[in-house]
Amino acid sequence: MTHAHDFDFWLGEWDVFGPKGRQVGTSSITSMFAGQSGGMLHEHWHGAGGVEGRSINGYDEERGCWHQTWMDGTGGVLLLDGGLRDGAMVLEAPGQRITWTQLDDDPDGAEVRQVWESSEDGGATWTVAFDGRYRRR
């Protein structure tokens, strides 16, 4: 069974809001190589503060997991791997974890919550670095 389309719920044009309801950016998630069997997504993030970022997200059939490479205008780089866990996409690297959850209270699939956490003690405790709600435009 392939999981190449497990992340398709994130496709679209999004306005992104922080926990206090203030818009923190926009994001465009597009499918790459449409019509082919492999799942691959491209993200283009525009932060309200001017920082831009991009990610390439793809399903690695050989390893059986999703991979994300993220780079932004501040020099930030993340290399994450993972997959669906209890209905959410969870991608991780040592000391980093990002979870995308399609919200159940939105039957149209028009809202996705993204939580980015970091740990400095090997995963014993986690600190939220970003908690955003993607609302479909």
CSV table of C-alpha atoms in Angstrom, one decimal:
chain,number,residue,atom,x,y,z
A,1,MET,CA,0.0,0.0,0.0
A,2,THR,CA,1.4,3.4,-1.0
A,3,HIS,CA,1.2,6.4,1.2
A,4,ALA,CA,2.2,8.8,-1.6
A,5,HIS,CA,-0.9,10.9,-1.2
A,6,ASP,CA,-1.2,11.0,2.6
A,7,PHE,CA,-0.2,14.6,2.7
A,8,ASP,CA,-2.6,15.8,0.0
A,9,PHE,CA,-4.9,17.4,2.6
A,10,TRP,CA,-2.2,20.2,2.9
A,11,LEU,CA,-2.5,21.1,-0.8
A,12,GLY,CA,-3.9,24.6,-1.5
A,13,GLU,CA,-3.7,28.3,-0.9
A,14,TRP,CA,-3.7,29.2,2.8
A,15,ASP,CA,-3.8,32.2,5.2
A,16,VAL,CA,-2.0,31.2,8.4
A,17,PHE,CA,-2.9,32.5,11.8
A,18,GLY,CA,-1.2,32.3,15.2
A,19,PRO,CA,-2.7,31.1,18.4
A,20,LYS,CA,-4.1,34.6,19.2
A,21,GLY,CA,-5.9,34.8,15.8
A,22,ARG,CA,-3.5,37.2,14.2
A,23,GLN,CA,-2.4,36.4,10.6
A,24,VAL,CA,1.3,35.4,10.6
A,25,GLY,CA,1.7,34.6,6.9
A,26,THR,CA,0.5,32.9,3.8
A,27,SER,CA,1.4,29.6,2.3
A,28,SER,CA,0.9,28.0,-1.1
A,29,ILE,CA,1.2,24.2,-1.3
A,30,THR,CA,1.3,22.7,-4.8
A,31,SER,CA,1.6,19.2,-6.2
A,32,MET,CA,4.7,18.4,-8.2
A,33,PHE,CA,4.7,15.8,-10.9
A,34,ALA,CA,0.9,15.7,-11.0
A,35,GLY,CA,-0.6,12.5,-12.5
A,36,GLN,CA,2.4,10.4,-11.6
A,37,SER,CA,2.5,7.9,-8.8
A,38,GLY,CA,4.9,9.6,-6.4
A,39,GLY,CA,3.6,12.1,-4.0
A,40,MET,CA,5.6,15.4,-4.0
A,41,LEU,CA,4.5,18.8,-2.6
A,42,HIS,CA,6.2,22.2,-2.9
A,43,GLU,CA,5.5,24.8,-0.1
A,44,HIS,CA,6.1,28.5,-0.5
A,45,TRP,CA,5.8,30.4,2.8
A,46,HIS,CA,5.5,34.2,3.1
A,47,GLY,CA,5.8,35.3,6.7
A,48,ALA,CA,4.1,38.5,7.8
A,49,GLY,CA,7.4,39.7,9.0
A,50,GLY,CA,9.0,39.3,5.6
A,51,VAL,CA,10.7,36.0,5.9
A,52,GLU,CA,10.2,33.6,3.0
A,53,GLY,CA,10.6,29.9,3.2
A,54,ARG,CA,10.2,26.9,0.9
A,55,SER,CA,10.0,23.2,1.4
A,56,ILE,CA,10.0,20.1,-0.8
A,57,ASN,CA,8.0,17.2,0.6
A,58,GLY,CA,8.0,13.8,-0.9
A,59,TYR,CA,7.2,10.2,-0.2
A,60,ASP,CA,10.2,7.9,-0.3
A,61,GLU,CA,8.8,4.5,-1.5
A,62,GLU,CA,12.2,2.8,-0.7
A,63,ARG,CA,12.3,3.9,2.9
A,64,GLY,CA,8.6,4.0,3.4
A,65,CYS,CA,8.4,7.5,4.8
A,66,TRP,CA,7.7,11.1,4.0
A,67,HIS,CA,10.7,13.5,3.8
A,68,GLN,CA,10.7,17.3,4.0
A,69,THR,CA,13.6,19.6,3.2
A,70,TRP,CA,12.8,23.2,4.5
A,71,MET,CA,15.0,26.3,3.9
A,72,ASP,CA,14.2,29.9,4.7
A,73,GLY,CA,15.6,33.4,4.1
A,74,THR,CA,17.2,33.4,7.6
A,75,GLY,CA,19.4,30.4,6.7
A,76,GLY,CA,17.2,28.0,8.6
A,77,VAL,CA,17.3,24.4,7.3
A,78,LEU,CA,15.2,21.4,8.5
A,79,LEU,CA,15.5,17.8,7.3
A,80,LEU,CA,12.5,15.8,8.6
A,81,ASP,CA,11.2,12.3,8.1
A,82,GLY,CA,8.0,10.6,9.1
A,83,GLY,CA,4.4,9.8,8.1
A,84,LEU,CA,0.9,9.5,9.3
A,85,ARG,CA,0.4,8.8,12.9
A,86,ASP,CA,-3.1,8.7,14.4
A,87,GLY,CA,-4.5,10.7,11.4
A,88,ALA,CA,-1.9,13.4,11.6
A,89,MET,CA,1.2,13.9,9.5
A,90,VAL,CA,4.2,13.9,11.9
A,91,LEU,CA,7.7,14.7,10.5
A,92,GLU,CA,10.7,14.6,12.8
A,93,ALA,CA,14.5,15.1,13.1
A,94,PRO,CA,16.6,15.0,16.3
A,95,GLY,CA,15.2,17.7,18.5
A,96,GLN,CA,12.5,18.8,16.0
A,97,ARG,CA,8.9,17.6,15.4
A,98,ILE,CA,6.3,19.1,13.2
A,99,THR,CA,2.7,17.9,13.2
A,100,TRP,CA,0.0,18.7,10.7
A,101,THR,CA,-3.6,17.9,11.7
A,102,GLN,CA,-6.7,18.3,9.5
A,103,LEU,CA,-9.2,19.7,12.0
A,104,ASP,CA,-12.2,17.4,12.6
A,105,ASP,CA,-14.5,20.4,13.4
A,106,ASP,CA,-14.1,21.6,9.7
A,107,PRO,CA,-16.0,19.1,7.4
A,108,ASP,CA,-14.8,20.9,4.3
A,109,GLY,CA,-11.1,20.3,5.2
A,110,ALA,CA,-10.6,24.0,5.1
A,111,GLU,CA,-8.4,24.2,8.2
A,112,VAL,CA,-5.1,22.5,9.1
A,113,ARG,CA,-3.2,23.0,12.4
A,114,GLN,CA,0.6,22.9,12.3
A,115,VAL,CA,2.5,22.6,15.5
A,116,TRP,CA,6.3,22.8,15.4
A,117,GLU,CA,8.1,21.7,18.6
A,118,SER,CA,11.7,21.5,19.6
A,119,SER,CA,13.5,19.6,22.3
A,120,GLU,CA,16.9,20.1,23.9
A,121,ASP,CA,16.9,17.0,26.1
A,122,GLY,CA,16.5,14.2,23.6
A,123,GLY,CA,12.7,14.4,23.5
A,124,ALA,CA,12.0,14.2,27.2
A,125,THR,CA,10.3,17.6,27.0
A,126,TRP,CA,9.1,19.6,24.1
A,127,THR,CA,8.7,23.4,23.6
A,128,VAL,CA,6.2,24.8,21.0
A,129,ALA,CA,8.1,27.0,18.5
A,130,PHE,CA,5.1,27.6,16.3
A,131,ASP,CA,1.4,26.8,16.5
A,132,GLY,CA,-0.5,27.9,13.4
A,133,ARG,CA,-3.8,27.4,11.8
A,134,TYR,CA,-3.9,27.2,8.0
A,135,ARG,CA,-7.2,28.4,6.7
A,136,ARG,CA,-8.0,27.7,3.1
A,137,ARG,CA,-8.5,30.8,0.9
